[in-house]
PDB file of C-alpha atoms in Angstrom:
ATOM      1  CA  MET A   1     -14.818  48.143  31.792  1.00  0.00           C
ATOM      2  CA  SER A   2     -11.124  48.861  31.439  1.00  0.00           C
ATOM      3  CA  ILE A   3      -9.049  51.504  33.211  1.00  0.00           C
ATOM      4  CA  PRO A   4     -10.665  54.932  32.815  1.00  0.00           C
ATOM      5  CA  LEU A   5      -8.916  56.944  30.133  1.00  0.00           C
ATOM      6  CA  SER A   6      -9.671  60.337  31.625  1.00  0.00           C
ATOM      7  CA  SER A   7      -8.473  59.651  35.160  1.00  0.00           C
ATOM      8  CA  TYR A   8      -4.904  60.701  34.433  1.00  0.00           C
ATOM      9  CA  TRP A   9      -5.597  64.076  32.815  1.00  0.00           C
ATOM     10  CA  ARG A  10      -8.721  65.294  34.568  1.00  0.00           C
ATOM     11  CA  LYS A  11      -7.219  67.259  37.455  1.00  0.00           C
ATOM     12  CA  ASN A  12      -9.989  69.831  38.048  1.00  0.00           C
ATOM     13  CA  ILE A  13     -12.521  68.003  40.187  1.00  0.00           C
ATOM     14  CA  SER A  14     -14.841  69.174  42.916  1.00  0.00           C
ATOM     15  CA  PRO A  15     -17.335  67.752  45.418  1.00  0.00           C
ATOM     16  CA  SER A  16     -19.678  70.645  44.519  1.00  0.00           C
ATOM     17  CA  GLU A  17     -22.256  69.864  41.806  1.00  0.00           C
ATOM     18  CA  ALA A  18     -22.072  73.281  40.124  1.00  0.00           C
ATOM     19  CA  LEU A  19     -18.270  73.347  40.026  1.00  0.00           C
ATOM     20  CA  GLU A  20     -18.034  69.746  38.907  1.00  0.00           C
ATOM     21  CA  LEU A  21     -20.494  70.212  36.037  1.00  0.00           C
ATOM     22  CA  THR A  22     -18.557  73.317  34.993  1.00  0.00           C
ATOM     23  CA  ASN A  23     -15.245  71.437  35.163  1.00  0.00           C
ATOM     24  CA  LEU A  24     -16.702  68.589  33.118  1.00  0.00           C
ATOM     25  CA  LEU A  25     -17.972  70.915  30.419  1.00  0.00           C
ATOM     26  CA  ARG A  26     -14.593  72.650  30.271  1.00  0.00           C
ATOM     27  CA  ALA A  27     -12.801  69.279  30.011  1.00  0.00           C
ATOM     28  CA  LEU A  28     -15.095  68.052  27.233  1.00  0.00           C
ATOM     29  CA  ARG A  29     -14.595  71.283  25.312  1.00  0.00           C
ATOM     30  CA  LYS A  30     -10.836  70.862  25.678  1.00  0.00           C
ATOM     31  CA  ILE A  31     -10.982  67.287  24.366  1.00  0.00           C
ATOM     32  CA  VAL A  32     -12.962  68.115  21.231  1.00  0.00           C
ATOM     33  CA  GLY A  33     -10.834  71.207  20.683  1.00  0.00           C
ATOM     34  CA  HIS A  34      -8.065  68.795  19.685  1.00  0.00           C
ATOM     35  CA  LEU A  35     -10.248  67.457  16.870  1.00  0.00           C
ATOM     36  CA  GLY A  36     -10.508  70.736  14.993  1.00  0.00           C
ATOM     37  CA  SER A  37     -12.132  74.125  14.890  1.00  0.00           C
ATOM     38  CA  ASN A  38     -15.516  73.273  13.381  1.00  0.00           C
ATOM     39  CA  VAL A  39     -16.757  70.826  16.020  1.00  0.00           C
ATOM     40  CA  GLY A  40     -19.357  73.192  17.407  1.00  0.00           C
ATOM     41  CA  ASP A  41     -19.905  74.405  20.933  1.00  0.00           C
ATOM     42  CA  ILE A  42     -20.712  71.985  23.748  1.00  0.00           C
ATOM     43  CA  GLU A  43     -23.468  73.045  26.113  1.00  0.00           C
ATOM     44  CA  TYR A  44     -25.846  71.524  28.591  1.00  0.00           C
ATOM     45  CA  ILE A  45     -29.488  71.395  27.606  1.00  0.00           C
ATOM     46  CA  GLY A  46     -31.074  74.472  29.103  1.00  0.00           C
ATOM     47  CA  MET A  47     -28.042  76.717  28.576  1.00  0.00           C
ATOM     48  CA  SER A  48     -28.468  76.658  24.846  1.00  0.00           C
ATOM     49  CA  ARG A  49     -29.524  79.715  22.988  1.00  0.00           C
ATOM     50  CA  GLY A  50     -30.348  77.536  20.006  1.00  0.00           C
ATOM     51  CA  GLY A  51     -28.595  77.478  16.690  1.00  0.00           C
ATOM     52  CA  ASP A  52     -26.968  74.887  14.514  1.00  0.00           C
ATOM     53  CA  GLY A  53     -23.695  73.194  15.209  1.00  0.00           C
ATOM     54  CA  LYS A  54     -24.102  72.777  18.963  1.00  0.00           C
ATOM     55  CA  ILE A  55     -23.507  69.562  20.835  1.00  0.00           C
ATOM     56  CA  LEU A  56     -26.036  69.375  23.633  1.00  0.00           C
ATOM     57  CA  LEU A  57     -25.558  67.228  26.726  1.00  0.00           C
ATOM     58  CA  ASP A  58     -28.207  66.298  29.222  1.00  0.00           C
ATOM     59  CA  PRO A  59     -26.776  67.345  32.609  1.00  0.00           C
ATOM     60  CA  GLN A  60     -28.666  64.427  34.192  1.00  0.00           C
ATOM     61  CA  MET A  61     -26.114  62.105  32.584  1.00  0.00           C
ATOM     62  CA  ALA A  62     -23.407  63.570  34.829  1.00  0.00           C
ATOM     63  CA  THR A  63     -25.297  64.139  38.066  1.00  0.00           C
ATOM     64  CA  GLY A  64     -25.408  61.984  41.158  1.00  0.00           C
ATOM     65  CA  GLN A  65     -21.848  61.547  42.386  1.00  0.00           C
ATOM     66  CA  TYR A  66     -19.211  64.247  42.819  1.00  0.00           C
ATOM     67  CA  PRO A  67     -16.538  64.305  41.727  1.00  0.00           C
ATOM     68  CA  ILE A  68     -17.926  62.591  38.643  1.00  0.00           C
ATOM     69  CA  PRO A  69     -16.351  59.124  38.332  1.00  0.00           C
ATOM     70  CA  PRO A  70     -13.753  58.837  35.534  1.00  0.00           C
ATOM     71  CA  GLU A  71     -15.718  55.988  33.899  1.00  0.00           C
ATOM     72  CA  LYS A  72     -18.695  58.309  33.450  1.00  0.00           C
ATOM     73  CA  VAL A  73     -16.414  61.052  32.104  1.00  0.00           C
ATOM     74  CA  ASP A  74     -15.007  58.565  29.570  1.00  0.00           C
ATOM     75  CA  LEU A  75     -18.513  57.673  28.460  1.00  0.00           C
ATOM     76  CA  LEU A  76     -19.519  61.321  28.050  1.00  0.00           C
ATOM     77  CA  ALA A  77     -16.247  62.091  26.268  1.00  0.00           C
ATOM     78  CA  GLY A  78     -16.915  59.258  23.813  1.00  0.00           C
ATOM     79  CA  MET A  79     -20.401  60.549  23.101  1.00  0.00           C
ATOM     80  CA  VAL A  80     -19.173  64.115  22.594  1.00  0.00           C
ATOM     81  CA  ILE A  81     -16.248  63.006  20.400  1.00  0.00           C
ATOM     82  CA  HIS A  82     -18.643  60.982  18.235  1.00  0.00           C
ATOM     83  CA  GLU A  83     -20.926  64.000  17.778  1.00  0.00           C
ATOM     84  CA  ALA A  84     -17.975  66.326  17.144  1.00  0.00           C
ATOM     85  CA  LEU A  85     -16.575  64.023  14.462  1.00  0.00           C
ATOM     86  CA  GLY A  86     -19.999  64.061  12.837  1.00  0.00           C
ATOM     87  CA  HIS A  87     -19.703  67.850  12.621  1.00  0.00           C
ATOM     88  CA  ILE A  88     -16.199  67.632  11.180  1.00  0.00           C
ATOM     89  CA  GLU A  89     -17.252  65.050   8.589  1.00  0.00           C
ATOM     90  CA  TRP A  90     -20.031  67.378   7.420  1.00  0.00           C
ATOM     91  CA  SER A  91     -22.962  65.154   8.284  1.00  0.00           C
ATOM     92  CA  ASP A  92     -25.240  68.175   7.981  1.00  0.00           C
ATOM     93  CA  HIS A  93     -24.042  68.630   4.400  1.00  0.00           C
ATOM     94  CA  VAL A  94     -24.974  65.021   3.619  1.00  0.00           C
ATOM     95  CA  TRP A  95     -28.448  65.565   5.049  1.00  0.00           C
ATOM     96  CA  LYS A  96     -28.952  68.682   2.919  1.00  0.00           C
ATOM     97  CA  LEU A  97     -27.921  66.801  -0.216  1.00  0.00           C
ATOM     98  CA  LEU A  98     -30.283  63.926   0.551  1.00  0.00           C
ATOM     99  CA  GLU A  99     -33.176  66.112   1.648  1.00  0.00           C
ATOM    100  CA  SER A 100     -34.451  66.753  -1.877  1.00  0.00           C
ATOM    101  CA  GLU A 101     -34.392  63.014  -2.620  1.00  0.00           C
ATOM    102  CA  SER A 102     -36.138  62.056   0.599  1.00  0.00           C
ATOM    103  CA  GLU A 103     -38.924  64.598   0.039  1.00  0.00           C
ATOM    104  CA  LYS A 104     -40.035  62.576  -2.984  1.00  0.00           C
ATOM    105  CA  MET A 105     -40.550  59.458  -0.851  1.00  0.00           C
ATOM    106  CA  ALA A 106     -43.638  58.338   1.009  1.00  0.00           C
ATOM    107  CA  PRO A 107     -43.425  59.311   4.709  1.00  0.00           C
ATOM    108  CA  ILE A 108     -42.749  55.788   6.019  1.00  0.00           C
ATOM    109  CA  LYS A 109     -40.020  55.215   3.414  1.00  0.00           C
ATOM    110  CA  ARG A 110     -38.498  58.621   4.181  1.00  0.00           C
ATOM    111  CA  ILE A 111     -38.251  57.776   7.883  1.00  0.00           C
ATOM    112  CA  SER A 112     -36.602  54.421   7.115  1.00  0.00           C
ATOM    113  CA  PHE A 113     -34.242  56.104   4.651  1.00  0.00           C
ATOM    114  CA  GLN A 114     -33.246  58.719   7.247  1.00  0.00           C
ATOM    115  CA  LYS A 115     -32.602  55.979   9.808  1.00  0.00           C
ATOM    116  CA  LEU A 116     -30.466  54.100   7.286  1.00  0.00           C
ATOM    117  CA  ILE A 117     -28.361  57.202   6.610  1.00  0.00           C
ATOM    118  CA  ARG A 118     -28.045  57.958  10.342  1.00  0.00           C
ATOM    119  CA  VAL A 119     -26.785  54.442  11.161  1.00  0.00           C
ATOM    120  CA  GLY A 120     -24.411  54.521   8.181  1.00  0.00           C
ATOM    121  CA  GLU A 121     -23.008  57.859   9.354  1.00  0.00           C
ATOM    122  CA  ASP A 122     -22.611  56.528  12.903  1.00  0.00           C
ATOM    123  CA  ILE A 123     -20.603  53.577  11.612  1.00  0.00           C
ATOM    124  CA  TYR A 124     -18.482  55.842   9.388  1.00  0.00           C
ATOM    125  CA  VAL A 125     -17.768  58.324  12.189  1.00  0.00           C
ATOM    126  CA  ASP A 126     -16.835  55.490  14.564  1.00  0.00           C
ATOM    127  CA  LEU A 127     -14.420  54.105  11.965  1.00  0.00           C
ATOM    128  CA  ILE A 128     -12.830  57.557  11.625  1.00  0.00           C
ATOM    129  CA  ALA A 129     -12.540  57.810  15.421  1.00  0.00           C
ATOM    130  CA  ASP A 130     -10.841  54.408  15.626  1.00  0.00           C
ATOM    131  CA  GLN A 131      -7.869  55.796  13.695  1.00  0.00           C
ATOM    132  CA  ASN A 132      -6.536  57.702  16.719  1.00  0.00           C
ATOM    133  CA  ILE A 133      -6.608  57.866  20.510  1.00  0.00           C
ATOM    134  CA  PHE A 134     -10.087  59.378  20.502  1.00  0.00           C
ATOM    135  CA  GLY A 135     -11.350  56.045  19.229  1.00  0.00           C
ATOM    136  CA  LEU A 136     -10.770  54.569  22.677  1.00  0.00           C
ATOM    137  CA  TYR A 137     -13.316  56.982  24.146  1.00  0.00           C
ATOM    138  CA  VAL A 138     -15.781  56.365  21.323  1.00  0.00           C
ATOM    139  CA  ALA A 139     -15.325  52.591  21.708  1.00  0.00           C
ATOM    140  CA  GLN A 140     -16.283  52.804  25.387  1.00  0.00           C
ATOM    141  CA  ALA A 141     -19.395  54.857  24.581  1.00  0.00           C
ATOM    142  CA  ARG A 142     -20.276  52.407  21.796  1.00  0.00           C
ATOM    143  CA  ALA A 143     -19.788  49.401  24.105  1.00  0.00           C
ATOM    144  CA  GLU A 144     -22.121  50.970  26.652  1.00  0.00           C
ATOM    145  CA  ALA A 145     -24.738  51.668  23.971  1.00  0.00           C
ATOM    146  CA  LEU A 146     -24.478  48.095  22.693  1.00  0.00           C
ATOM    147  CA  LYS A 147     -24.812  46.743  26.228  1.00  0.00           C
ATOM    148  CA  GLU A 148     -27.908  48.842  26.902  1.00  0.00           C
ATOM    149  CA  ASN A 149     -29.596  47.723  23.690  1.00  0.00           C
ATOM    150  CA  GLN A 150     -28.976  43.979  23.952  1.00  0.00           C
ATOM    151  CA  LYS A 151     -32.072  42.133  22.810  1.00  0.00           C
ATOM    152  CA  PRO A 152     -32.325  38.647  21.408  1.00  0.00           C
ATOM    153  CA  ILE A 153     -33.163  38.492  17.741  1.00  0.00           C
ATOM    154  CA  GLY A 154     -36.757  37.422  17.665  1.00  0.00           C
ATOM    155  CA  ALA A 155     -40.189  38.402  16.548  1.00  0.00           C
ATOM    156  CA  ASP A 156     -39.652  42.144  17.056  1.00  0.00           C
ATOM    157  CA  LEU A 157     -37.678  42.661  13.842  1.00  0.00           C
ATOM    158  CA  SER A 158     -38.675  46.242  13.183  1.00  0.00           C
ATOM    159  CA  VAL A 159     -36.722  48.548  10.902  1.00  0.00           C
ATOM    160  CA  ASP A 160     -35.113  50.090  13.994  1.00  0.00           C
ATOM    161  CA  ARG A 161     -34.061  46.670  15.267  1.00  0.00           C
ATOM    162  CA  LEU A 162     -32.616  45.686  11.882  1.00  0.00           C
ATOM    163  CA  PHE A 163     -30.555  48.880  11.737  1.00  0.00           C
ATOM    164  CA  HIS A 164     -29.364  48.222  15.282  1.00  0.00           C
ATOM    165  CA  ILE A 165     -28.333  44.688  14.309  1.00  0.00           C
ATOM    166  CA  TRP A 166     -26.385  46.130  11.369  1.00  0.00           C
ATOM    167  CA  TRP A 167     -24.616  48.608  13.666  1.00  0.00           C
ATOM    168  CA  GLU A 168     -23.998  45.914  16.282  1.00  0.00           C
ATOM    169  CA  ASN A 169     -22.573  43.445  13.751  1.00  0.00           C
ATOM    170  CA  THR A 170     -20.230  46.107  12.403  1.00  0.00           C
ATOM    171  CA  TRP A 171     -18.502  46.112  15.776  1.00  0.00           C
ATOM    172  CA  ALA A 172     -18.537  42.364  16.395  1.00  0.00           C
ATOM    173  CA  VAL A 173     -15.138  40.908  17.234  1.00  0.00           C
ATOM    174  CA  GLY A 174     -12.941  40.866  14.152  1.00  0.00           C
ATOM    175  CA  SER A 175     -15.472  42.421  11.797  1.00  0.00           C
ATOM    176  CA  VAL A 176     -14.000  45.936  11.740  1.00  0.00           C
ATOM    177  CA  GLN A 177     -11.038  44.803   9.656  1.00  0.00           C
ATOM    178  CA  LYS A 178     -13.454  43.373   7.056  1.00  0.00           C
ATOM    179  CA  ILE A 179     -15.200  46.685   6.420  1.00  0.00           C
ATOM    180  CA  GLU A 180     -13.795  48.099   3.228  1.00  0.00           C
ATOM    181  CA  PRO A 181     -15.490  50.125   0.519  1.00  0.00           C
ATOM    182  CA  ASP A 182     -16.660  48.098  -2.443  1.00  0.00           C
ATOM    183  CA  TYR A 183     -16.226  50.219  -5.558  1.00  0.00           C
ATOM    184  CA  GLU A 184     -17.302  47.562  -8.060  1.00  0.00           C
TER     185      GLU A 184
END
């Protein structure tokens, strides 16, 4: 992994778990605050009072070492930025528009259709993120997700695996420049 992006700006650190988790949450909120006003609130699972538009983080992802290493902060920042951009790009609106269409489908087709839309939105949001500095954070989170899900292409070609291969191939070296809308 390259030099941590957050190491230069993250000044509030602590050896105490409670303070460090608080500082991390504050830092992540500050980062996504630069994206816009409709990104939603960021909370840890368990603090949430419910409601739409929240980005929930599992605090277990940040526990273990204090202060939290900058590489882990970069990874969490990339995940939060990706989710926040999904809120800005109105992913929920897309789901509401497609809901009536998907209700007409058989259950197994509906699940596959929803997975297709989710992967397509992930690719779109990552492309949007790559247009500015936030894309560096998202790229690190994406690289980690790709690394964790490395499987050889073989007999287990499920719908989930095929969608993962599509997502993975989108980010193969040199392929991002080839992705352009085809309006024909």
